[in-house]
Amino acid sequence: MLKLFNSLTRKIEEFKPISPPQVGMYTCGPTVYDFAHIGNFRTYITADILHRTLLHNRYKVKFVMNITDVGHLTGDNVGDADTGEDRMEKSAKKQGKSAWDIAKFYTDAFLKDYRQLNLLAPSVLCRATDHIKEQIVFVQELEKKGFTYKTSDGIYFDTSKFPDYGKLSNLDDIQEGARVEANPEKKNLRDFALWKFTYPNGRSFNSAQDDNASRRQMEWESPWGIGFPGWHIECSAMSVKYLGDNFDIHAGGMDLASTHHPNEIAQTEAITGRQFVKHWMHAAFILVDGKRMSKSMGNNYTLSDLTEKGFDPAALRYLYLQTHYRKELNFTFDALEASQNALTKLKEEIATFKKPRIGCAEYEERFLEAINDDLNMPQALAVLWELIKSDYPTGAKAESVARMDEVFGLNLFEVAHTVEIPETVQKLIQEREQLRREKRFHLADGLRHKIRKMGFDLRDENKKTIVSRLLPSDK
Ligand code: AMP
Ligand code: ZN
């Protein structure tokens, strides 16, 4: 029985899908104005572990993730998100590219990292800009039901008309923690934009009074005038389109529980009159020196920052698995290096196993218990290590490890592929092996030293040479 913490009820609950064995799951994806950082990826790794755990429990998962490529303003995720500049347009100006090129470039970069981290592909990956029509229809529905009002800069949702507003939120008041002043035209502090105007009241560009530089690259006609969708509406419109208006799981980072997700709930349930999502899941933040990792703080690392230093993307996965997803985790390179070393050790051990056969039911049961206990991955890792160290025959261990790795996603059987060895180094390794066979150990050691200087470490185990990439502190 799978048990999960539900942020909506603030309790650990038994997970019961609406129409088993189908499970509908949605995760708020990246805003593609810059590279995603490894903090963002904690949220996606958490969603991936949940996805894999559901599959392990034999559910059929339809997993939808969006790409936010318009409408996410520089405002504040925990404060007034409806003020400031569109992150996409801002990045386009800064880099002298079109907003569309920025969206394409950072979407591709995100997906590259996503694959490198071995995250299961979504069944549907949907872009906000491909769903403008659906978002307009959504706002029209809200308008018909009397939930909207107009200000000079857009169409807003009136939260006072939705008595249940904020039941998910971890903020009592929007001002708490906010960096920006709220818009004085809003009727209530927590009202939010559904559609924003490019120019006041939705009028068009006027060459006599408007500066060309003020023109938006991403804007659309709507029943209210030229503009673009508010940040929250895309997730409601797209999740309802692909998963229906009542589905199982919605995931995201902890900051989204304050404003973005309560807004998704309000605008969707205002239309349907019934529960939007049964189960809400939020991953806690990755911190650096005790402060949240974020682009605005400038304390963020990307996956390439790690791989350029010689780390394997799976080491980051391993590091994140060691802490429960509802606990904050302070990122350090020392911890990453320890994870890399543990992973290498694990893989080397597994590489010596015989062909998989049968499996160890006892350990597989304990593993299932751990993952089904609100994704207790630290415990699941402990079970894995215990199994590795147990007296079971290695063929049985191999079978169970393979099953567990379907959830860990660490590619534990891929020892050889984790280290890409340049041809020059490969040749030196072969020469060294030959020298060792000829018992010319002194010369062999010389080569080993040379290879080390090229960034690779060699160890001799069971008549095999094990190659690993040196980490920065080893050099
Ligand atoms: P964004 O690209 O800013 O829309 O964020 C993408 C996802 O990453 C959202 O679900 C955020 O809540 C999440 N996120 C942002 N910063 C962090 C962090 N430091 N740790 C964990 N998740 C984060
Ligand atoms: Zn969202």
Coordinates of C-alpha atoms and ligand atoms in Angstrom, one line a residue:
M1 CA 0.0 0.0 0.0
L2 CA 1.5 3.3 -1.1
K3 CA 1.3 6.1 1.4
L4 CA 2.1 9.7 0.5
F5 CA 2.1 13.0 2.3
N6 CA -0.7 15.2 0.8
S7 CA 0.0 18.9 1.1
L8 CA -3.7 19.6 0.8
T9 CA -4.7 17.7 4.0
R10 CA -1.2 18.0 5.5
K11 CA -1.4 14.3 6.3
I12 CA 0.2 11.1 5.2
E13 CA -2.6 9.3 3.3
E14 CA -3.1 6.0 1.5
F15 CA -2.8 6.7 -2.2
K16 CA -6.1 5.7 -3.9
P17 CA -6.3 6.6 -7.6
I18 CA -9.5 7.9 -9.0
S19 CA -9.6 5.2 -11.7
P20 CA -7.1 2.5 -11.0
P21 CA -4.9 1.3 -12.5
Q22 CA -4.7 4.6 -14.3
V23 CA -2.9 7.5 -12.5
G24 CA -2.9 11.0 -13.8
M25 CA 0.0 13.1 -12.7
Y26 CA 1.1 16.7 -13.5
T27 CA 4.3 18.5 -12.6
C28 CA 4.9 22.3 -13.1
G29 CA 7.8 22.4 -15.5
P30 CA 10.5 25.0 -16.0
T31 CA 10.3 28.6 -17.0
V32 CA 12.6 28.5 -20.0
Y33 CA 14.3 31.9 -19.8
D34 CA 17.6 30.6 -18.5
F35 CA 19.3 27.3 -17.6
A36 CA 17.5 25.2 -15.0
H37 CA 19.6 24.8 -11.9
I38 CA 20.1 21.7 -9.8
G39 CA 17.6 23.1 -7.2
N40 CA 14.9 22.9 -9.9
F41 CA 16.0 19.4 -10.6
R42 CA 15.4 18.3 -7.1
T43 CA 11.8 18.9 -7.8
Y44 CA 11.9 17.0 -11.0
I45 CA 13.9 14.1 -9.5
T46 CA 11.3 13.9 -6.7
A47 CA 8.5 13.7 -9.3
D48 CA 10.5 11.1 -11.2
I49 CA 10.9 9.0 -8.1
L50 CA 7.2 9.2 -7.5
H51 CA 6.5 8.3 -11.1
R52 CA 8.8 5.3 -10.9
T53 CA 7.3 4.3 -7.5
L54 CA 3.8 4.3 -9.1
L55 CA 5.1 2.1 -11.9
H56 CA 6.7 -0.2 -9.4
N57 CA 3.3 -0.5 -7.8
R58 CA 2.0 -1.5 -11.2
Y59 CA 0.0 1.6 -11.9
K60 CA -0.3 3.0 -15.4
V61 CA 0.8 6.5 -15.3
K62 CA 0.0 9.4 -17.6
F63 CA 2.5 12.0 -16.7
V64 CA 2.1 15.6 -18.0
M65 CA 4.7 18.3 -17.7
N66 CA 4.4 21.9 -19.0
I67 CA 7.0 24.3 -20.3
T68 CA 6.4 27.9 -19.2
D69 CA 7.4 30.0 -22.2
V70 CA 5.3 33.1 -21.6
G71 CA 3.7 35.0 -18.8
H72 CA 5.9 34.2 -15.8
L73 CA 6.8 37.7 -14.5
T74 CA 9.8 38.8 -12.5
G75 CA 7.4 39.6 -9.6
D76 CA 7.6 37.2 -6.8
N77 CA 6.5 33.6 -6.5
V78 CA 5.6 34.0 -2.9
G79 CA 4.4 37.6 -3.3
D80 CA 2.7 39.4 -6.1
A81 CA 3.5 37.4 -9.2
D82 CA 1.6 39.7 -11.4
T83 CA 4.0 42.6 -11.5
G84 CA 7.3 43.2 -13.3
E85 CA 8.6 42.1 -16.6
D86 CA 8.0 38.9 -18.5
R87 CA 11.1 36.7 -17.7
M88 CA 11.2 35.5 -21.4
E89 CA 11.1 39.0 -22.9
K90 CA 13.7 40.3 -20.3
S91 CA 16.1 37.5 -21.2
A92 CA 15.5 38.0 -24.9
K93 CA 16.4 41.7 -24.6
K94 CA 19.5 40.9 -22.5
Q95 CA 20.8 38.4 -24.9
G96 CA 19.7 40.2 -28.1
K97 CA 17.7 37.2 -29.3
S98 CA 14.0 36.8 -29.9
A99 CA 11.8 35.5 -27.0
W100 CA 11.0 32.5 -29.2
D101 CA 14.6 31.7 -29.7
I102 CA 15.2 32.0 -26.0
A103 CA 12.3 29.6 -25.3
K104 CA 13.6 27.1 -27.8
F105 CA 17.2 27.2 -26.7
Y106 CA 16.5 26.8 -22.9
T107 CA 13.8 24.2 -23.5
D108 CA 16.4 22.1 -25.4
A109 CA 19.0 22.7 -22.7
F110 CA 16.5 21.6 -20.1
L111 CA 15.6 18.5 -21.9
K112 CA 19.2 17.6 -22.4
D113 CA 19.8 17.8 -18.6
Y114 CA 16.5 16.0 -18.0
R115 CA 17.7 13.0 -20.0
Q116 CA 21.2 13.1 -18.5
L117 CA 19.6 12.8 -15.1
N118 CA 17.7 9.7 -16.3
L119 CA 14.3 11.2 -15.6
L120 CA 11.4 9.3 -17.3
A121 CA 10.0 11.2 -20.3
P122 CA 6.6 12.8 -19.8
S123 CA 3.7 11.2 -21.7
V124 CA 2.8 14.8 -22.7
L125 CA 5.2 17.8 -22.7
C126 CA 3.1 20.9 -23.4
R127 CA 4.1 24.5 -24.0
A128 CA 2.0 27.4 -22.7
T129 CA 2.4 29.2 -26.1
D130 CA 0.9 26.2 -27.9
H131 CA -2.2 26.5 -25.7
I132 CA -3.2 30.1 -25.8
K133 CA -6.7 29.3 -27.2
E134 CA -7.4 26.9 -24.3
Q135 CA -6.3 29.5 -21.8
I136 CA -8.6 32.1 -23.3
V137 CA -11.5 29.7 -23.2
F138 CA -10.7 29.0 -19.6
V139 CA -10.8 32.7 -18.7
Q140 CA -14.0 33.2 -20.7
E141 CA -15.6 30.4 -18.6
L142 CA -14.5 32.2 -15.4
E143 CA -15.9 35.4 -16.7
K144 CA -19.3 33.8 -17.5
K145 CA -19.4 32.5 -13.9
G146 CA -18.7 36.0 -12.5
F147 CA -15.2 35.3 -11.0
T148 CA -13.3 38.0 -12.9
Y149 CA -12.9 41.7 -13.0
K150 CA -10.9 44.1 -15.2
T151 CA -8.2 46.6 -14.2
S152 CA -6.1 48.8 -16.4
D153 CA -3.5 46.1 -16.7
G154 CA -5.5 42.9 -17.1
I155 CA -8.3 40.5 -16.2
Y156 CA -8.1 39.3 -12.6
F157 CA -9.6 36.5 -10.6
D158 CA -11.6 37.7 -7.6
T159 CA -10.5 35.4 -4.7
S160 CA -13.3 36.7 -2.4
K161 CA -15.8 35.0 -4.7
F162 CA -14.1 31.6 -4.0
P163 CA -14.6 30.9 -0.3
D164 CA -12.2 28.0 -0.2
Y165 CA -9.3 30.1 -1.5
G166 CA -5.9 29.3 -0.1
K167 CA -6.7 25.9 1.6
L168 CA -3.5 24.6 0.2
S169 CA -1.4 27.6 0.8
N170 CA 1.5 27.8 3.2
L171 CA 1.2 31.6 3.3
D172 CA -1.6 33.4 5.2
D173 CA -0.9 36.6 3.5
I174 CA 0.6 37.4 0.2
Q175 CA 2.8 40.2 1.6
E176 CA 4.7 37.8 3.8
G177 CA 8.1 37.2 2.2
A178 CA 7.2 39.3 -0.8
R179 CA 9.8 41.4 -2.6
V180 CA 7.4 43.6 -4.5
E181 CA 4.5 45.9 -3.7
A182 CA 1.0 44.6 -4.6
N183 CA -1.0 46.2 -7.4
P184 CA -3.3 48.8 -5.8
E185 CA -6.0 48.1 -8.4
K186 CA -6.6 44.6 -7.1
K187 CA -9.7 44.2 -5.0
N188 CA -8.1 41.7 -2.7
L189 CA -4.5 41.1 -1.9
R190 CA -4.5 37.6 -3.3
D191 CA -6.3 38.2 -6.5
F192 CA -4.3 37.2 -9.5
A193 CA -4.0 37.9 -13.2
L194 CA -5.7 35.6 -15.7
W195 CA -4.9 37.7 -18.7
K196 CA -2.5 40.7 -18.9
F197 CA -2.6 43.6 -21.3
T198 CA 0.4 44.6 -23.4
Y199 CA -0.8 48.3 -23.2
P200 CA -3.3 49.8 -20.7
N201 CA -6.9 48.4 -21.1
G202 CA -5.9 46.0 -23.8
R203 CA -5.5 48.6 -26.5
S204 CA -3.2 48.0 -29.5
F205 CA 0.3 49.5 -30.2
N206 CA 0.0 53.1 -31.2
S207 CA 3.1 54.4 -33.1
A208 CA 2.3 58.0 -32.1
Q209 CA 2.6 57.4 -28.4
D210 CA 4.3 54.1 -28.0
D211 CA 8.0 53.5 -28.2
N212 CA 8.9 50.5 -30.4
A213 CA 11.1 49.1 -27.6
S214 CA 8.0 48.7 -25.5
R215 CA 6.4 46.2 -27.9
R216 CA 6.1 42.6 -26.7
Q217 CA 7.3 39.8 -28.9
M218 CA 4.8 37.4 -27.4
E219 CA 1.3 38.7 -27.5
W220 CA -2.1 37.5 -28.7
E221 CA -5.5 38.9 -29.6
S222 CA -8.2 38.1 -27.0
P223 CA -11.8 39.1 -26.2
W224 CA -10.3 41.6 -23.7
G225 CA -7.6 43.1 -26.0
I226 CA -4.0 42.3 -26.9
G227 CA -1.9 40.7 -24.3
F228 CA -0.8 37.4 -22.9
P229 CA -1.9 34.8 -20.3
G230 CA -1.3 35.1 -16.6
W231 CA 1.3 32.7 -15.2
H232 CA -1.2 30.3 -13.4
I233 CA -3.8 29.8 -16.1
E234 CA -1.6 27.6 -18.3
C235 CA -1.3 24.8 -15.8
S236 CA -5.1 24.6 -15.2
A237 CA -5.9 24.8 -18.9
M238 CA -3.3 22.2 -19.9
S239 CA -3.7 19.8 -17.1
V240 CA -7.5 19.7 -17.6
K241 CA -7.0 19.3 -21.3
Y242 CA -4.7 16.2 -20.9
L243 CA -5.8 14.7 -17.6
G244 CA -9.4 15.8 -17.1
D245 CA -10.8 18.3 -14.5
N246 CA -10.3 15.8 -11.6
F247 CA -7.0 13.9 -11.5
D248 CA -4.7 12.2 -9.1
I249 CA -1.4 14.0 -8.4
H250 CA 0.0 17.4 -8.9
A251 CA 3.7 18.1 -8.0
G252 CA 6.0 21.0 -7.8
G253 CA 8.5 22.8 -5.7
M254 CA 7.6 24.1 -2.2
D255 CA 7.4 27.8 -3.3
L256 CA 4.5 26.8 -5.6
A257 CA 2.4 25.8 -2.7
S258 CA 2.1 29.4 -1.6
T259 CA 0.5 31.0 -4.6
H260 CA 0.7 29.3 -7.9
H261 CA -1.0 26.1 -6.8
P262 CA -3.7 27.7 -4.7
N263 CA -4.4 29.8 -7.8
E264 CA -4.6 26.8 -10.0
I265 CA -7.1 25.2 -7.6
A266 CA -9.2 28.3 -7.3
Q267 CA -9.6 29.0 -11.1
T268 CA -10.3 25.4 -11.9
E269 CA -12.7 24.5 -9.1
A270 CA -14.5 27.8 -9.7
I271 CA -15.5 26.4 -13.1
T272 CA -16.0 22.8 -12.3
G273 CA -17.5 23.0 -8.8
R274 CA -15.6 19.9 -7.7
Q275 CA -12.2 18.9 -6.6
F276 CA -9.4 19.6 -9.1
V277 CA -6.5 17.4 -7.8
K278 CA -6.7 14.8 -5.1
H279 CA -3.1 14.7 -4.1
W280 CA -0.6 17.6 -3.9
M281 CA 3.1 16.9 -3.5
H282 CA 5.8 19.5 -2.9
A283 CA 9.6 19.0 -2.8
A284 CA 11.5 21.0 -0.2
F285 CA 14.3 23.4 -1.4
I286 CA 17.9 22.8 -2.1
L287 CA 19.9 25.3 -0.2
V288 CA 23.4 26.8 -0.5
D289 CA 24.9 28.0 2.7
G290 CA 21.5 27.8 4.3
K291 CA 19.8 30.0 1.7
R292 CA 17.5 28.8 -1.1
M293 CA 19.3 28.1 -4.3
S294 CA 17.8 30.4 -6.9
K295 CA 18.7 32.3 -10.0
S296 CA 17.8 35.6 -8.3
M297 CA 20.2 34.9 -5.4
G298 CA 23.0 34.0 -7.9
N299 CA 23.9 30.9 -5.8
N300 CA 22.8 28.4 -8.3
Y301 CA 24.7 25.6 -10.1
T302 CA 23.6 23.9 -13.4
L303 CA 24.1 20.3 -14.2
S304 CA 26.9 21.3 -16.6
D305 CA 28.7 23.0 -13.7
L306 CA 28.9 19.6 -12.1
T307 CA 29.7 17.5 -15.1
E308 CA 32.5 19.9 -16.2
K309 CA 34.1 19.2 -12.8
G310 CA 34.0 15.5 -13.6
F311 CA 30.9 14.5 -11.7
D312 CA 28.5 11.9 -13.1
P313 CA 24.8 13.2 -13.3
A314 CA 23.8 10.1 -11.4
A315 CA 25.9 11.3 -8.4
L316 CA 23.4 14.2 -8.0
R317 CA 20.5 11.7 -8.1
Y318 CA 22.3 9.6 -5.5
L319 CA 22.9 12.7 -3.3
Y320 CA 19.2 13.7 -3.5
L321 CA 18.1 10.2 -2.7
Q322 CA 19.9 10.3 0.6
T323 CA 17.5 13.0 2.0
H324 CA 13.8 12.7 2.2
Y325 CA 12.1 15.0 -0.3
R326 CA 10.2 16.9 2.3
K327 CA 13.4 18.0 4.0
E328 CA 15.6 20.8 2.8
L329 CA 19.0 19.8 1.7
N330 CA 22.1 22.0 1.8
F331 CA 24.1 21.4 -1.3
T332 CA 27.9 21.2 -1.1
F333 CA 30.5 19.8 -3.4
D334 CA 31.9 17.7 -0.6
A335 CA 28.6 15.9 -0.2
L336 CA 28.4 15.5 -4.0
E337 CA 31.8 14.0 -4.1
A338 CA 30.9 11.6 -1.3
S339 CA 27.9 10.6 -3.3
Q340 CA 30.0 10.1 -6.4
N341 CA 32.4 7.9 -4.4
A342 CA 29.5 5.8 -2.9
L343 CA 27.9 5.4 -6.3
T344 CA 31.2 4.3 -7.9
K345 CA 31.8 1.8 -5.1
L346 CA 28.2 0.5 -5.5
K347 CA 28.6 0.1 -9.3
E348 CA 32.0 -1.6 -8.9
E349 CA 30.5 -4.1 -6.5
I350 CA 27.6 -4.8 -8.8
A351 CA 29.9 -5.2 -11.8
T352 CA 31.3 -8.3 -10.1
F353 CA 27.9 -9.9 -9.8
K354 CA 26.9 -13.0 -11.8
K355 CA 24.0 -13.0 -14.2
P356 CA 20.7 -12.0 -12.6
R357 CA 18.5 -14.9 -11.4
I358 CA 15.6 -15.3 -9.0
G359 CA 16.1 -12.4 -6.5
C360 CA 15.9 -11.9 -2.8
A361 CA 12.2 -11.5 -1.8
E362 CA 13.1 -10.4 1.7
Y363 CA 15.0 -7.4 0.6
E364 CA 12.6 -6.5 -2.2
E365 CA 9.8 -6.5 0.3
R366 CA 11.7 -4.2 2.6
F367 CA 12.5 -2.0 -0.3
L368 CA 8.9 -1.7 -1.4
E369 CA 7.9 -0.9 2.2
A370 CA 10.4 2.0 2.2
I371 CA 9.4 3.5 -1.1
N372 CA 5.7 3.1 -0.3
D373 CA 6.3 5.0 3.0
D374 CA 6.0 8.5 1.5
L375 CA 9.0 7.8 -0.8
N376 CA 11.5 7.0 2.0
M377 CA 14.5 6.8 -0.4
P378 CA 17.2 7.1 2.3
Q379 CA 15.7 3.9 3.8
A380 CA 15.5 2.3 0.4
L381 CA 19.2 3.1 -0.2
A382 CA 20.0 1.5 3.2
V383 CA 18.1 -1.6 2.1
L384 CA 20.1 -1.7 -1.1
W385 CA 23.4 -1.5 0.7
E386 CA 22.3 -4.2 3.1
L387 CA 21.4 -6.4 0.2
I388 CA 24.8 -5.8 -1.4
K389 CA 26.6 -6.7 1.8
S390 CA 24.4 -9.8 2.5
D391 CA 25.4 -13.4 2.0
Y392 CA 22.9 -14.0 -0.9
P393 CA 24.4 -15.4 -4.1
T394 CA 25.4 -12.5 -6.4
G395 CA 23.1 -13.7 -9.1
A396 CA 20.1 -13.2 -6.7
K397 CA 21.5 -9.9 -5.6
A398 CA 21.8 -8.8 -9.2
E399 CA 18.1 -9.6 -9.9
S400 CA 16.9 -7.6 -6.9
V401 CA 19.3 -4.7 -7.6
A402 CA 17.9 -4.4 -11.1
R403 CA 14.3 -4.2 -9.8
M404 CA 15.3 -1.6 -7.3
D405 CA 17.2 0.4 -9.8
E406 CA 14.0 0.8 -11.8
V407 CA 13.0 3.1 -9.0
F408 CA 16.4 4.7 -8.1
G409 CA 17.1 5.4 -11.8
L410 CA 20.9 5.3 -11.1
N411 CA 21.8 3.0 -13.9
L412 CA 23.7 0.8 -11.5
F413 CA 24.7 -1.8 -14.1
E414 CA 26.4 0.7 -16.3
V415 CA 29.9 0.8 -14.8
A416 CA 31.8 1.0 -18.0
H417 CA 29.7 3.6 -19.5
T418 CA 29.8 6.0 -16.6
V419 CA 33.3 7.1 -17.5
E420 CA 34.1 8.2 -21.0
I421 CA 37.7 7.4 -21.6
P422 CA 39.5 9.2 -24.4
E423 CA 41.3 7.1 -26.9
T424 CA 44.8 8.2 -25.8
V425 CA 44.1 7.2 -22.2
Q426 CA 42.6 3.8 -23.4
K427 CA 45.9 3.1 -25.3
L428 CA 47.9 3.9 -22.2
I429 CA 45.7 1.6 -20.1
Q430 CA 46.3 -1.3 -22.6
E431 CA 50.1 -0.6 -22.6
R432 CA 50.1 -0.7 -18.8
E433 CA 48.1 -3.9 -18.7
Q434 CA 50.7 -5.5 -21.1
L435 CA 53.6 -4.2 -18.9
R436 CA 51.9 -5.8 -15.9
R437 CA 51.5 -9.1 -17.7
E438 CA 55.2 -8.9 -18.4
K439 CA 55.7 -8.1 -14.7
R440 CA 57.5 -4.8 -15.6
F441 CA 55.7 -3.2 -12.7
H442 CA 58.0 -0.2 -12.4
L443 CA 57.2 0.9 -16.0
A444 CA 53.5 0.1 -15.4
D445 CA 53.4 2.4 -12.4
G446 CA 55.0 5.2 -14.4
L447 CA 52.1 4.9 -16.9
R448 CA 49.6 4.8 -14.1
H449 CA 51.0 8.1 -12.9
K450 CA 50.8 9.6 -16.4
I451 CA 47.2 8.5 -16.7
R452 CA 46.4 10.0 -13.3
K453 CA 47.8 13.3 -14.6
M454 CA 45.3 13.0 -17.5
G455 CA 42.5 12.9 -14.9
F456 CA 41.9 9.1 -14.6
D457 CA 42.5 6.8 -11.7
L458 CA 43.2 3.1 -12.1
R459 CA 42.7 0.3 -9.6
D460 CA 43.4 -3.4 -10.1
E461 CA 40.7 -5.7 -8.8
N462 CA 40.2 -9.4 -9.5
K463 CA 42.6 -9.2 -12.4
K464 CA 40.6 -6.3 -13.9
T465 CA 41.5 -2.7 -14.3
I466 CA 38.8 -0.4 -12.9
V467 CA 38.9 3.1 -14.3
S468 CA 37.4 6.1 -12.7
R469 CA 37.5 9.8 -13.4
L470 CA 39.4 11.8 -10.8
L471 CA 37.3 14.3 -8.9
P472 CA 38.7 17.9 -8.5
S473 CA 39.9 17.3 -5.0
D474 CA 41.9 14.2 -6.0
K475 CA 44.0 16.0 -8.6
Ligands
AMP1 P1 10.9 27.7 -12.3 O1 11.7 27.3 -13.5 O2 11.4 28.9 -11.6 O3 9.4 27.9 -12.7 O4 11.0 26.5 -11.3 C1 10.9 25.2 -11.7 C2 10.6 24.3 -10.5 O5 11.7 24.2 -9.6 C3 9.4 24.7 -9.6 O6 8.7 23.6 -9.2 C4 10.1 25.3 -8.4 O7 9.3 25.3 -7.2 C5 11.3 24.4 -8.2 N1 12.4 25.1 -7.5 C6 12.9 26.3 -7.6 N2 14.0 26.5 -6.8 C7 14.2 25.4 -6.1 C8 15.1 24.9 -5.1 N3 16.1 25.7 -4.7 N4 15.0 23.7 -4.7 C9 14.0 22.8 -5.1 N5 13.1 23.2 -6.1 C10 13.2 24.4 -6.6
ZN2 ZN 2.1 25.2 -12.7

